Amino acid sequence: MNLKMPSNNKLAAAIREYSDSNAVRFHMPGHKGRIKNDLLSSAARFDVTELAMTDDLNEPCGVIAFLETELAGIYSAKHSIMLVNGSTTGNIAMLASIGQSKRILLARDCHKSALAGAALAGHEVISLFPDPELSVITPESVEAALSESSFDAVFITSPTYYGQCCDVDAIADIVHAHGCKLFVDSAHGAHFPFSEQLPCSPVRSDAWVVSCHKTLPSFTQTAILNIGASNDIDPKEMQKYVSLIQSSSPSYILMLSVENCFSENMCSDWEHHCIRITELRKRIAAIPGLKLIHSSGSYDLTRLCISSSCTDGYSLAARLAAHNIYVEMADSECVVLITTPNDTEQDYETLISALSLIIKMNEADQQKQMYSSPAYYPSESAISIRDAILGQSEYVSLELSVGRIAAAAVGAYPPGIAALFPGEYITEEAAAYLCDIVQRGAKLFGTDNGLIPVCVRK
């Protein structure tokens, strides 16, 4: 692997020079680089605003523009745009970039931000469901959908929250042959360029977004929108859509963390991490009663999806928490753990010891009940996503929501995948599923104190 990493931190140098100059700050932010708080004081001096030497994230032409050029080189993109409002910004901007009121083929396992983007742009959305065996969108399903009807764009998720990857290259060939654009939510794949043992970044797509903070040593909310070589959009045009959504007062602390996380030893760190995580996977699989799921096809080996034969994921997460171990997410089947080079060997020893003890103490438990997600079951669409989200709504209990039209995306968070799609009728199966996972410990997004937003009857 021969990636060219940033040679110097120009943004950091510019901000440090300004901070060291003891300039009199008659500009934002109001703390003026002085905060009387032990946790915040050291960072405050670098929390600045758009100045001649610090550039402007929404109209970059200096040190930020230089950083974005280097990011494009790392991700093999035509152009890269740094984001400080998360991958949500990128997902919405990608969908806005094709205009208004278009037809979108949208993977049903999409993040809720894709639904927000479709609503804001007024797109007509047709759902595409993951293969029940492979748990991802397949080239065959894309070909079948595009052959049956015309679309302006296809939007998929790869990798999924569970680390499974689509065959993006094959999908890109099909999508482009049908004259469509391909957008990929690759939020969980920011680390892919740094080891040959990891899946490839979706460089054949027209645009894709990665979240730096999910797997790289960057602060929360940091992400990158990459424009692919196949996309004929002017980067300034894409920047326009980003700027419509992104804060006009972006945090320089967040931007500094992006620049800092791409160090010269990034590739060697991830290569070494892939080796040690391979060994960790063997140790976990050797514990009776445990198995690693989603370990076939193209997948991120650093993402651990651990299933127990004697308890569901929610209970396993709670029992790990009792050992002071906190996982990224849980569902009815498994717990999901994000690993990175910043984990210590002691972290892994603690995990193995806890898992072994939990399984030993729960061997007598009954076989867990499996409950598949209704996110992968179709429901009849009544109105458009835009009309559902932006129209009048009222809140009802889950029990009374059956047969009503969902007025928002509702599902477990994480992963932020909607079990209820706005504009679709709420089925008894979906409502029962949500009731079940709440009782098991899941937290729902899109609700208000457990009540579901539904469209007002006319």
Short mmCIF file of C-alpha atoms in Angstrom, two decimals:
data_model
loop_
_atom_site.label_atom_id
_atom_site.label_comp_id
_atom_site.label_asym_id
_atom_site.label_seq_id
_atom_site.Cartn_x
_atom_site.Cartn_y
_atom_site.Cartn_z
CA MET A 1 0.00 0.00 0.00
CA ASN A 2 1.46 3.32 -1.09
CA LEU A 3 -0.76 6.11 0.17
CA LYS A 4 0.52 9.68 0.26
CA MET A 5 -0.37 10.97 3.71
CA PRO A 6 -0.45 14.70 4.57
CA SER A 7 3.12 15.94 4.73
CA ASN A 8 2.49 18.86 7.04
CA ASN A 9 -0.38 20.16 9.12
CA LYS A 10 -0.88 23.55 7.50
CA LEU A 11 -4.20 24.22 9.20
CA ALA A 12 -2.76 23.45 12.63
CA ALA A 13 0.31 25.56 11.90
CA ALA A 14 -1.84 28.56 10.88
CA ILE A 15 -4.01 28.35 13.98
CA ARG A 16 -1.08 27.78 16.31
CA GLU A 17 0.75 30.78 14.86
CA TYR A 18 -2.31 32.93 15.44
CA SER A 19 -2.78 31.61 18.98
CA ASP A 20 0.89 32.16 19.87
CA SER A 21 0.77 35.74 18.59
CA ASN A 22 -1.41 36.82 21.54
CA ALA A 23 -3.61 38.76 19.14
CA VAL A 24 -6.41 40.87 20.55
CA ARG A 25 -9.55 39.01 19.52
CA PHE A 26 -12.48 41.24 18.69
CA HIS A 27 -14.21 38.39 16.86
CA MET A 28 -16.13 35.20 17.60
CA PRO A 29 -16.19 33.04 19.62
CA GLY A 30 -17.07 35.02 22.70
CA HIS A 31 -14.68 33.21 25.03
CA LYS A 32 -11.78 34.96 23.17
CA GLY A 33 -9.54 31.95 23.73
CA ARG A 34 -9.96 32.13 27.52
CA ILE A 35 -12.20 29.65 29.34
CA LYS A 36 -11.91 29.11 33.08
CA ASN A 37 -12.42 25.38 32.99
CA ASP A 38 -9.74 22.72 33.32
CA LEU A 39 -11.31 20.53 30.63
CA LEU A 40 -11.77 23.28 28.05
CA SER A 41 -9.06 25.89 28.61
CA SER A 42 -6.33 24.22 26.56
CA ALA A 43 -8.62 23.80 23.54
CA ALA A 44 -10.14 27.28 23.75
CA ARG A 45 -7.10 29.07 22.40
CA PHE A 46 -7.40 27.10 19.16
CA ASP A 47 -11.14 27.62 18.81
CA VAL A 48 -11.13 30.44 16.28
CA THR A 49 -13.23 31.76 13.43
CA GLU A 50 -12.72 32.47 9.73
CA LEU A 51 -9.66 34.71 9.49
CA ALA A 52 -7.27 35.51 6.66
CA MET A 53 -4.89 32.76 7.74
CA THR A 54 -7.45 30.14 8.84
CA ASP A 55 -9.53 29.94 5.62
CA ASP A 56 -13.29 29.30 5.34
CA LEU A 57 -14.69 25.75 5.26
CA ASN A 58 -17.67 26.77 3.13
CA GLU A 59 -15.51 28.65 0.60
CA PRO A 60 -12.02 27.17 1.01
CA CYS A 61 -9.11 28.70 -0.86
CA GLY A 62 -6.21 28.41 1.59
CA VAL A 63 -5.12 25.90 4.23
CA ILE A 64 -8.49 24.12 4.26
CA ALA A 65 -8.46 23.80 0.47
CA PHE A 66 -4.97 22.31 0.74
CA LEU A 67 -6.18 19.77 3.31
CA GLU A 68 -9.15 18.78 1.16
CA THR A 69 -6.81 18.17 -1.79
CA GLU A 70 -4.77 15.82 0.36
CA LEU A 71 -7.92 14.03 1.54
CA ALA A 72 -8.94 13.50 -2.08
CA GLY A 73 -5.59 11.83 -2.70
CA ILE A 74 -6.05 9.48 0.25
CA TYR A 75 -9.55 8.43 -0.84
CA SER A 76 -8.82 8.37 -4.59
CA ALA A 77 -11.55 10.95 -5.16
CA LYS A 78 -11.86 13.70 -7.74
CA HIS A 79 -12.53 16.12 -4.91
CA SER A 80 -13.15 15.88 -1.18
CA ILE A 81 -15.15 18.17 1.10
CA MET A 82 -14.59 18.20 4.84
CA LEU A 83 -17.75 18.05 6.95
CA VAL A 84 -18.35 19.07 10.56
CA ASN A 85 -22.02 18.09 10.81
CA GLY A 86 -21.38 14.39 10.28
CA SER A 87 -22.09 12.12 7.34
CA THR A 88 -25.68 13.32 7.58
CA THR A 89 -24.58 16.46 5.74
CA GLY A 90 -22.99 14.42 2.97
CA ASN A 91 -25.98 12.13 2.52
CA ILE A 92 -28.36 15.06 2.19
CA ALA A 93 -25.99 16.97 -0.13
CA MET A 94 -25.56 13.97 -2.44
CA LEU A 95 -29.31 13.62 -2.84
CA ALA A 96 -29.72 17.37 -3.35
CA SER A 97 -27.02 17.46 -6.02
CA ILE A 98 -29.20 15.79 -8.67
CA GLY A 99 -31.95 18.40 -8.45
CA GLN A 100 -35.50 18.25 -7.18
CA SER A 101 -38.37 15.76 -7.57
CA LYS A 102 -36.25 12.93 -9.00
CA ARG A 103 -36.78 9.17 -8.75
CA ILE A 104 -34.46 7.45 -6.28
CA LEU A 105 -33.85 3.75 -5.77
CA LEU A 106 -33.08 3.72 -2.05
CA ALA A 107 -31.64 0.82 -0.08
CA ARG A 108 -34.02 -0.02 2.74
CA ASP A 109 -31.12 -0.32 5.21
CA CYS A 110 -30.27 3.35 4.70
CA HIS A 111 -29.56 5.74 7.56
CA LYS A 112 -32.41 8.06 8.50
CA SER A 113 -30.48 11.03 7.05
CA ALA A 114 -31.07 9.65 3.54
CA LEU A 115 -34.80 9.92 4.15
CA ALA A 116 -34.32 13.50 5.30
CA GLY A 117 -32.43 14.24 2.07
CA ALA A 118 -35.17 12.68 -0.04
CA ALA A 119 -37.83 14.69 1.78
CA LEU A 120 -36.00 18.01 1.44
CA ALA A 121 -35.41 17.46 -2.29
CA GLY A 122 -38.93 16.15 -2.89
CA HIS A 123 -37.68 12.91 -4.43
CA GLU A 124 -39.91 9.96 -5.16
CA VAL A 125 -38.39 6.99 -3.35
CA ILE A 126 -38.65 3.31 -4.27
CA SER A 127 -37.26 0.88 -1.70
CA LEU A 128 -34.64 -1.73 -2.53
CA PHE A 129 -34.34 -4.52 0.02
CA PRO A 130 -31.12 -6.27 1.11
CA ASP A 131 -30.67 -9.90 0.19
CA PRO A 132 -32.00 -11.92 3.18
CA GLU A 133 -29.02 -14.28 3.10
CA LEU A 134 -26.20 -11.84 2.35
CA SER A 135 -27.69 -8.90 4.32
CA VAL A 136 -26.58 -6.42 1.62
CA ILE A 137 -27.86 -4.98 -1.63
CA THR A 138 -26.78 -7.19 -4.53
CA PRO A 139 -25.93 -6.27 -8.14
CA GLU A 140 -28.70 -8.61 -9.30
CA SER A 141 -31.38 -6.75 -7.33
CA VAL A 142 -30.14 -3.40 -8.66
CA GLU A 143 -30.19 -4.69 -12.24
CA ALA A 144 -33.71 -6.06 -11.81
CA ALA A 145 -35.01 -2.78 -10.38
CA LEU A 146 -33.37 -0.58 -13.02
CA SER A 147 -34.56 -2.83 -15.84
CA GLU A 148 -38.12 -2.57 -14.62
CA SER A 149 -38.28 1.21 -14.17
CA SER A 150 -36.22 4.35 -14.73
CA PHE A 151 -34.43 6.17 -11.93
CA ASP A 152 -32.16 9.18 -11.59
CA ALA A 153 -29.99 7.80 -8.79
CA VAL A 154 -29.35 4.76 -6.64
CA PHE A 155 -28.44 5.19 -2.96
CA ILE A 156 -26.93 2.29 -1.01
CA THR A 157 -25.14 1.69 2.30
CA SER A 158 -21.73 -0.01 2.26
CA PRO A 159 -20.44 -1.02 4.72
CA THR A 160 -23.50 -1.64 6.85
CA TYR A 161 -23.46 -1.03 10.59
CA TYR A 162 -22.48 -4.70 10.87
CA GLY A 163 -19.46 -4.33 8.56
CA GLN A 164 -20.95 -6.10 5.53
CA CYS A 165 -20.02 -4.60 2.13
CA CYS A 166 -21.82 -4.55 -1.19
CA ASP A 167 -20.12 -5.34 -4.49
CA VAL A 168 -19.96 -1.63 -5.24
CA ASP A 169 -17.89 -2.00 -8.42
CA ALA A 170 -20.44 -4.33 -10.02
CA ILE A 171 -23.32 -2.15 -8.84
CA ALA A 172 -21.59 0.96 -10.23
CA ASP A 173 -21.25 -0.66 -13.67
CA ILE A 174 -24.96 -1.49 -13.70
CA VAL A 175 -26.08 1.90 -12.42
CA HIS A 176 -23.94 3.82 -14.90
CA ALA A 177 -25.08 1.61 -17.78
CA HIS A 178 -28.63 2.71 -16.98
CA GLY A 179 -27.62 6.37 -16.96
CA CYS A 180 -28.03 6.82 -13.20
CA LYS A 181 -25.79 8.14 -10.47
CA LEU A 182 -24.65 5.95 -7.61
CA PHE A 183 -24.32 7.39 -4.11
CA VAL A 184 -22.89 5.39 -1.22
CA ASP A 185 -23.22 5.96 2.49
CA SER A 186 -19.85 4.59 3.52
CA ALA A 187 -19.86 6.31 6.90
CA HIS A 188 -18.38 3.28 8.65
CA GLY A 189 -15.61 2.78 6.07
CA ALA A 190 -13.33 5.76 6.70
CA HIS A 191 -10.45 3.39 7.55
CA PHE A 192 -10.67 1.21 4.43
CA PRO A 193 -7.81 2.86 2.48
CA PHE A 194 -5.28 2.00 5.19
CA SER A 195 -4.97 -1.77 4.87
CA GLU A 196 -5.13 -4.25 2.02
CA GLN A 197 -6.89 -6.61 4.45
CA LEU A 198 -9.90 -4.28 4.47
CA PRO A 199 -12.55 -3.83 1.77
CA CYS A 200 -12.00 -1.22 -0.93
CA SER A 201 -13.49 2.25 -0.72
CA PRO A 202 -16.41 2.77 -3.16
CA VAL A 203 -14.31 4.82 -5.58
CA ARG A 204 -16.39 3.72 -8.60
CA SER A 205 -19.45 5.48 -7.18
CA ASP A 206 -20.35 9.06 -8.10
CA ALA A 207 -20.03 10.21 -4.51
CA TRP A 208 -19.62 8.65 -1.11
CA VAL A 209 -19.36 9.87 2.45
CA VAL A 210 -17.18 8.60 5.31
CA SER A 211 -17.37 9.47 9.00
CA CYS A 212 -13.88 10.07 10.36
CA HIS A 213 -15.02 9.85 13.96
CA LYS A 214 -16.46 6.35 13.69
CA THR A 215 -13.18 4.51 13.25
CA LEU A 216 -10.40 7.11 12.94
CA PRO A 217 -8.91 9.19 15.79
CA SER A 218 -11.02 12.24 15.00
CA PHE A 219 -13.62 14.11 17.03
CA THR A 220 -17.33 13.36 16.81
CA GLN A 221 -19.20 15.05 13.91
CA THR A 222 -16.23 14.96 11.52
CA ALA A 223 -16.75 13.42 8.08
CA ILE A 224 -15.67 13.68 4.44
CA LEU A 225 -17.77 13.84 1.28
CA ASN A 226 -15.87 12.37 -1.67
CA ILE A 227 -16.78 13.05 -5.29
CA GLY A 228 -15.95 10.18 -7.63
CA ALA A 229 -14.29 10.45 -11.02
CA SER A 230 -17.51 9.32 -12.71
CA ASN A 231 -19.47 12.29 -11.35
CA ASP A 232 -19.73 15.20 -13.78
CA ILE A 233 -20.80 17.65 -11.08
CA ASP A 234 -18.58 20.69 -10.52
CA PRO A 235 -17.05 20.47 -7.01
CA LYS A 236 -18.18 24.06 -6.41
CA GLU A 237 -21.73 22.95 -7.14
CA MET A 238 -21.50 20.13 -4.59
CA GLN A 239 -19.97 22.59 -2.12
CA LYS A 240 -23.06 24.76 -2.61
CA TYR A 241 -25.34 21.96 -1.47
CA VAL A 242 -23.11 21.19 1.49
CA SER A 243 -23.14 24.84 2.53
CA LEU A 244 -26.95 24.87 2.49
CA ILE A 245 -26.92 22.30 5.29
CA GLN A 246 -23.63 22.73 7.11
CA SER A 247 -23.10 25.31 9.83
CA SER A 248 -21.78 28.70 8.67
CA SER A 249 -19.73 28.71 11.90
CA PRO A 250 -17.82 25.43 11.62
CA SER A 251 -15.67 24.32 14.53
CA TYR A 252 -11.95 24.65 13.91
CA ILE A 253 -11.36 22.20 16.76
CA LEU A 254 -13.21 19.59 14.71
CA MET A 255 -11.31 20.48 11.54
CA LEU A 256 -7.99 20.24 13.38
CA SER A 257 -8.91 16.75 14.55
CA VAL A 258 -9.51 15.68 10.94
CA GLU A 259 -6.15 16.99 9.82
CA ASN A 260 -4.42 15.42 12.81
CA CYS A 261 -5.91 11.94 12.42
CA PHE A 262 -4.25 11.28 9.05
CA SER A 263 -0.77 10.57 10.34
CA GLU A 264 2.17 9.11 8.43
CA ASN A 265 1.96 5.79 10.30
CA MET A 266 -1.77 5.31 9.66
CA CYS A 267 -1.24 2.43 7.20
CA SER A 268 1.15 0.50 9.43
CA ASP A 269 -1.18 1.00 12.41
CA TRP A 270 -4.12 -0.50 10.54
CA GLU A 271 -2.11 -3.34 9.00
CA HIS A 272 -0.93 -4.32 12.46
CA HIS A 273 -4.43 -3.91 13.86
CA CYS A 274 -5.89 -6.26 11.23
CA ILE A 275 -3.38 -8.91 12.29
CA ARG A 276 -4.21 -8.66 15.98
CA ILE A 277 -7.98 -8.47 15.38
CA THR A 278 -7.76 -11.67 13.35
CA GLU A 279 -6.30 -13.37 16.41
CA LEU A 280 -8.95 -11.81 18.65
CA ARG A 281 -11.70 -13.14 16.38
CA LYS A 282 -10.27 -16.66 16.77
CA ARG A 283 -10.28 -16.33 20.56
CA ILE A 284 -13.88 -15.12 20.63
CA ALA A 285 -15.05 -17.89 18.28
CA ALA A 286 -13.34 -20.46 20.52
CA ILE A 287 -15.55 -19.57 23.49
CA PRO A 288 -18.40 -22.15 23.62
CA GLY A 289 -21.77 -20.52 23.03
CA LEU A 290 -20.39 -17.55 21.08
CA LYS A 291 -20.06 -16.97 17.37
CA LEU A 292 -19.08 -14.12 15.09
CA ILE A 293 -21.80 -13.38 12.58
CA HIS A 294 -21.48 -11.64 9.22
CA SER A 295 -18.04 -13.12 8.58
CA SER A 296 -18.43 -14.13 4.95
CA GLY A 297 -18.35 -12.26 1.67
CA SER A 298 -16.81 -8.80 1.73
CA TYR A 299 -16.77 -7.50 5.28
CA ASP A 300 -14.79 -5.32 7.67
CA LEU A 301 -12.91 -7.78 9.88
CA THR A 302 -12.29 -5.08 12.50
CA ARG A 303 -16.05 -4.90 13.19
CA LEU A 304 -17.00 -7.58 15.73
CA CYS A 305 -20.61 -8.82 15.66
CA ILE A 306 -20.84 -11.27 18.55
CA SER A 307 -23.85 -13.56 19.01
CA SER A 308 -24.58 -15.75 22.02
CA SER A 309 -26.57 -18.96 21.91
CA CYS A 310 -28.02 -18.34 25.37
CA THR A 311 -29.05 -14.70 25.32
CA ASP A 312 -29.98 -11.92 22.92
CA GLY A 313 -27.80 -8.94 22.03
CA TYR A 314 -29.56 -6.52 24.38
CA SER A 315 -28.97 -8.77 27.40
CA LEU A 316 -25.40 -9.48 26.35
CA ALA A 317 -24.72 -5.74 26.09
CA ALA A 318 -26.17 -5.17 29.56
CA ARG A 319 -24.04 -7.94 31.02
CA LEU A 320 -20.92 -6.55 29.38
CA ALA A 321 -21.78 -3.12 30.80
CA ALA A 322 -21.80 -4.70 34.26
CA HIS A 323 -18.13 -5.48 33.56
CA ASN A 324 -17.56 -1.83 32.52
CA ILE A 325 -17.45 -2.78 28.83
CA TYR A 326 -19.67 -0.73 26.52
CA VAL A 327 -20.48 -1.80 22.96
CA GLU A 328 -21.41 0.31 19.94
CA MET A 329 -24.88 -1.22 19.60
CA ALA A 330 -27.01 -4.27 20.31
CA ASP A 331 -29.98 -5.88 18.62
CA SER A 332 -32.00 -9.03 19.14
CA GLU A 333 -29.24 -11.14 17.63
CA CYS A 334 -25.88 -9.71 18.58
CA VAL A 335 -23.68 -6.96 19.98
CA VAL A 336 -21.56 -4.85 17.64
CA LEU A 337 -18.09 -3.75 18.71
CA ILE A 338 -15.97 -1.20 16.85
CA THR A 339 -12.27 -1.87 17.14
CA THR A 340 -9.40 0.42 16.10
CA PRO A 341 -5.63 0.65 16.53
CA ASN A 342 -6.28 2.80 19.60
CA ASP A 343 -7.56 -0.23 21.53
CA THR A 344 -5.07 -1.64 24.00
CA GLU A 345 -4.15 -5.29 24.42
CA GLN A 346 -5.57 -5.05 27.93
CA ASP A 347 -8.91 -3.99 26.43
CA TYR A 348 -9.03 -7.28 24.56
CA GLU A 349 -8.01 -9.35 27.58
CA THR A 350 -10.77 -7.68 29.59
CA LEU A 351 -13.28 -8.44 26.83
CA ILE A 352 -12.29 -12.12 26.57
CA SER A 353 -12.45 -12.59 30.35
CA ALA A 354 -15.88 -10.93 30.56
CA LEU A 355 -17.32 -12.92 27.65
CA SER A 356 -16.05 -16.19 29.09
CA LEU A 357 -17.54 -15.41 32.50
CA ILE A 358 -20.88 -14.27 31.08
CA ILE A 359 -21.27 -17.43 29.00
CA LYS A 360 -20.30 -19.65 31.93
CA MET A 361 -22.87 -17.99 34.20
CA ASN A 362 -25.65 -18.20 31.61
CA GLU A 363 -25.21 -21.68 30.17
CA ALA A 364 -28.50 -22.74 31.76
CA ASP A 365 -30.49 -19.96 30.09
CA GLN A 366 -33.14 -20.91 27.58
CA GLN A 367 -32.44 -20.58 23.88
CA LYS A 368 -32.84 -16.92 22.96
CA GLN A 369 -35.79 -15.76 20.93
CA MET A 370 -34.86 -14.43 17.51
CA TYR A 371 -36.81 -11.53 16.09
CA SER A 372 -35.97 -10.32 12.60
CA SER A 373 -36.24 -6.65 11.78
CA PRO A 374 -39.32 -5.49 9.85
CA ALA A 375 -37.11 -2.87 8.21
CA TYR A 376 -36.70 -5.50 5.51
CA TYR A 377 -40.42 -6.12 5.05
CA PRO A 378 -42.38 -3.96 2.61
CA SER A 379 -45.36 -1.87 3.59
CA GLU A 380 -47.78 -0.07 1.32
CA SER A 381 -46.88 3.54 0.56
CA ALA A 382 -49.71 6.01 1.06
CA ILE A 383 -48.09 9.42 0.47
CA SER A 384 -44.64 10.75 -0.40
CA ILE A 385 -41.84 10.93 2.15
CA ARG A 386 -41.83 14.72 1.79
CA ASP A 387 -45.55 15.08 2.45
CA ALA A 388 -45.35 12.72 5.41
CA ILE A 389 -42.41 14.43 7.12
CA LEU A 390 -43.37 18.03 6.37
CA GLY A 391 -47.13 17.62 6.79
CA GLN A 392 -49.26 17.79 9.93
CA SER A 393 -48.79 14.98 12.44
CA GLU A 394 -50.00 13.77 15.78
CA TYR A 395 -48.56 11.35 18.32
CA VAL A 396 -50.12 8.03 19.29
CA SER A 397 -48.99 4.92 21.15
CA LEU A 398 -47.40 2.06 19.24
CA GLU A 399 -50.49 -0.04 19.85
CA LEU A 400 -52.75 2.60 18.27
CA SER A 401 -50.37 3.34 15.40
CA VAL A 402 -51.19 0.20 13.39
CA GLY A 403 -52.89 1.13 10.14
CA ARG A 404 -51.89 4.79 10.42
CA ILE A 405 -49.39 6.52 8.10
CA ALA A 406 -45.94 7.07 9.63
CA ALA A 407 -45.03 10.76 9.71
CA ALA A 408 -41.34 10.19 10.47
CA ALA A 409 -38.64 7.57 10.27
CA VAL A 410 -38.79 5.43 13.41
CA GLY A 411 -36.40 2.70 14.47
CA ALA A 412 -33.67 1.66 16.89
CA TYR A 413 -30.73 4.02 17.39
CA PRO A 414 -28.12 2.87 16.83
CA PRO A 415 -28.05 1.93 13.96
CA GLY A 416 -30.49 4.61 12.82
CA ILE A 417 -32.20 2.39 10.24
CA ALA A 418 -35.93 3.04 9.94
CA ALA A 419 -38.32 0.23 10.80
CA LEU A 420 -41.14 2.64 9.94
CA PHE A 421 -40.74 4.60 6.72
CA PRO A 422 -42.47 7.98 6.54
CA GLY A 423 -45.41 7.86 4.16
CA GLU A 424 -46.03 4.13 4.61
CA TYR A 425 -48.78 2.40 6.54
CA ILE A 426 -47.64 1.05 9.89
CA THR A 427 -48.08 -2.72 9.98
CA GLU A 428 -48.92 -4.84 12.98
CA GLU A 429 -45.63 -6.69 12.51
CA ALA A 430 -43.57 -3.49 12.61
CA ALA A 431 -45.37 -2.18 15.69
CA ALA A 432 -44.92 -5.52 17.49
CA TYR A 433 -41.22 -5.53 16.63
CA LEU A 434 -40.72 -2.02 18.04
CA CYS A 435 -42.63 -2.89 21.22
CA ASP A 436 -40.47 -5.98 21.63
CA ILE A 437 -37.08 -4.28 21.23
CA VAL A 438 -38.07 -1.43 23.56
CA GLN A 439 -38.89 -3.99 26.23
CA ARG A 440 -35.50 -5.58 25.61
CA GLY A 441 -33.68 -2.28 26.10
CA ALA A 442 -33.53 -0.60 22.68
CA LYS A 443 -33.88 3.16 22.34
CA LEU A 444 -35.98 4.49 19.49
CA PHE A 445 -35.42 7.55 17.33
CA GLY A 446 -38.26 9.54 15.81
CA THR A 447 -40.53 9.18 18.85
CA ASP A 448 -41.64 11.46 21.69
CA ASN A 449 -41.81 9.76 25.09
CA GLY A 450 -42.64 6.47 23.39
CA LEU A 451 -45.33 7.93 21.14
CA ILE A 452 -45.19 7.53 17.37
CA PRO A 453 -45.75 10.45 14.95
CA VAL A 454 -48.49 9.65 12.44
CA CYS A 455 -50.09 11.76 9.74
CA VAL A 456 -53.26 13.58 10.73
CA ARG A 457 -56.32 11.99 9.16
CA LYS A 458 -58.14 14.20 6.68
#
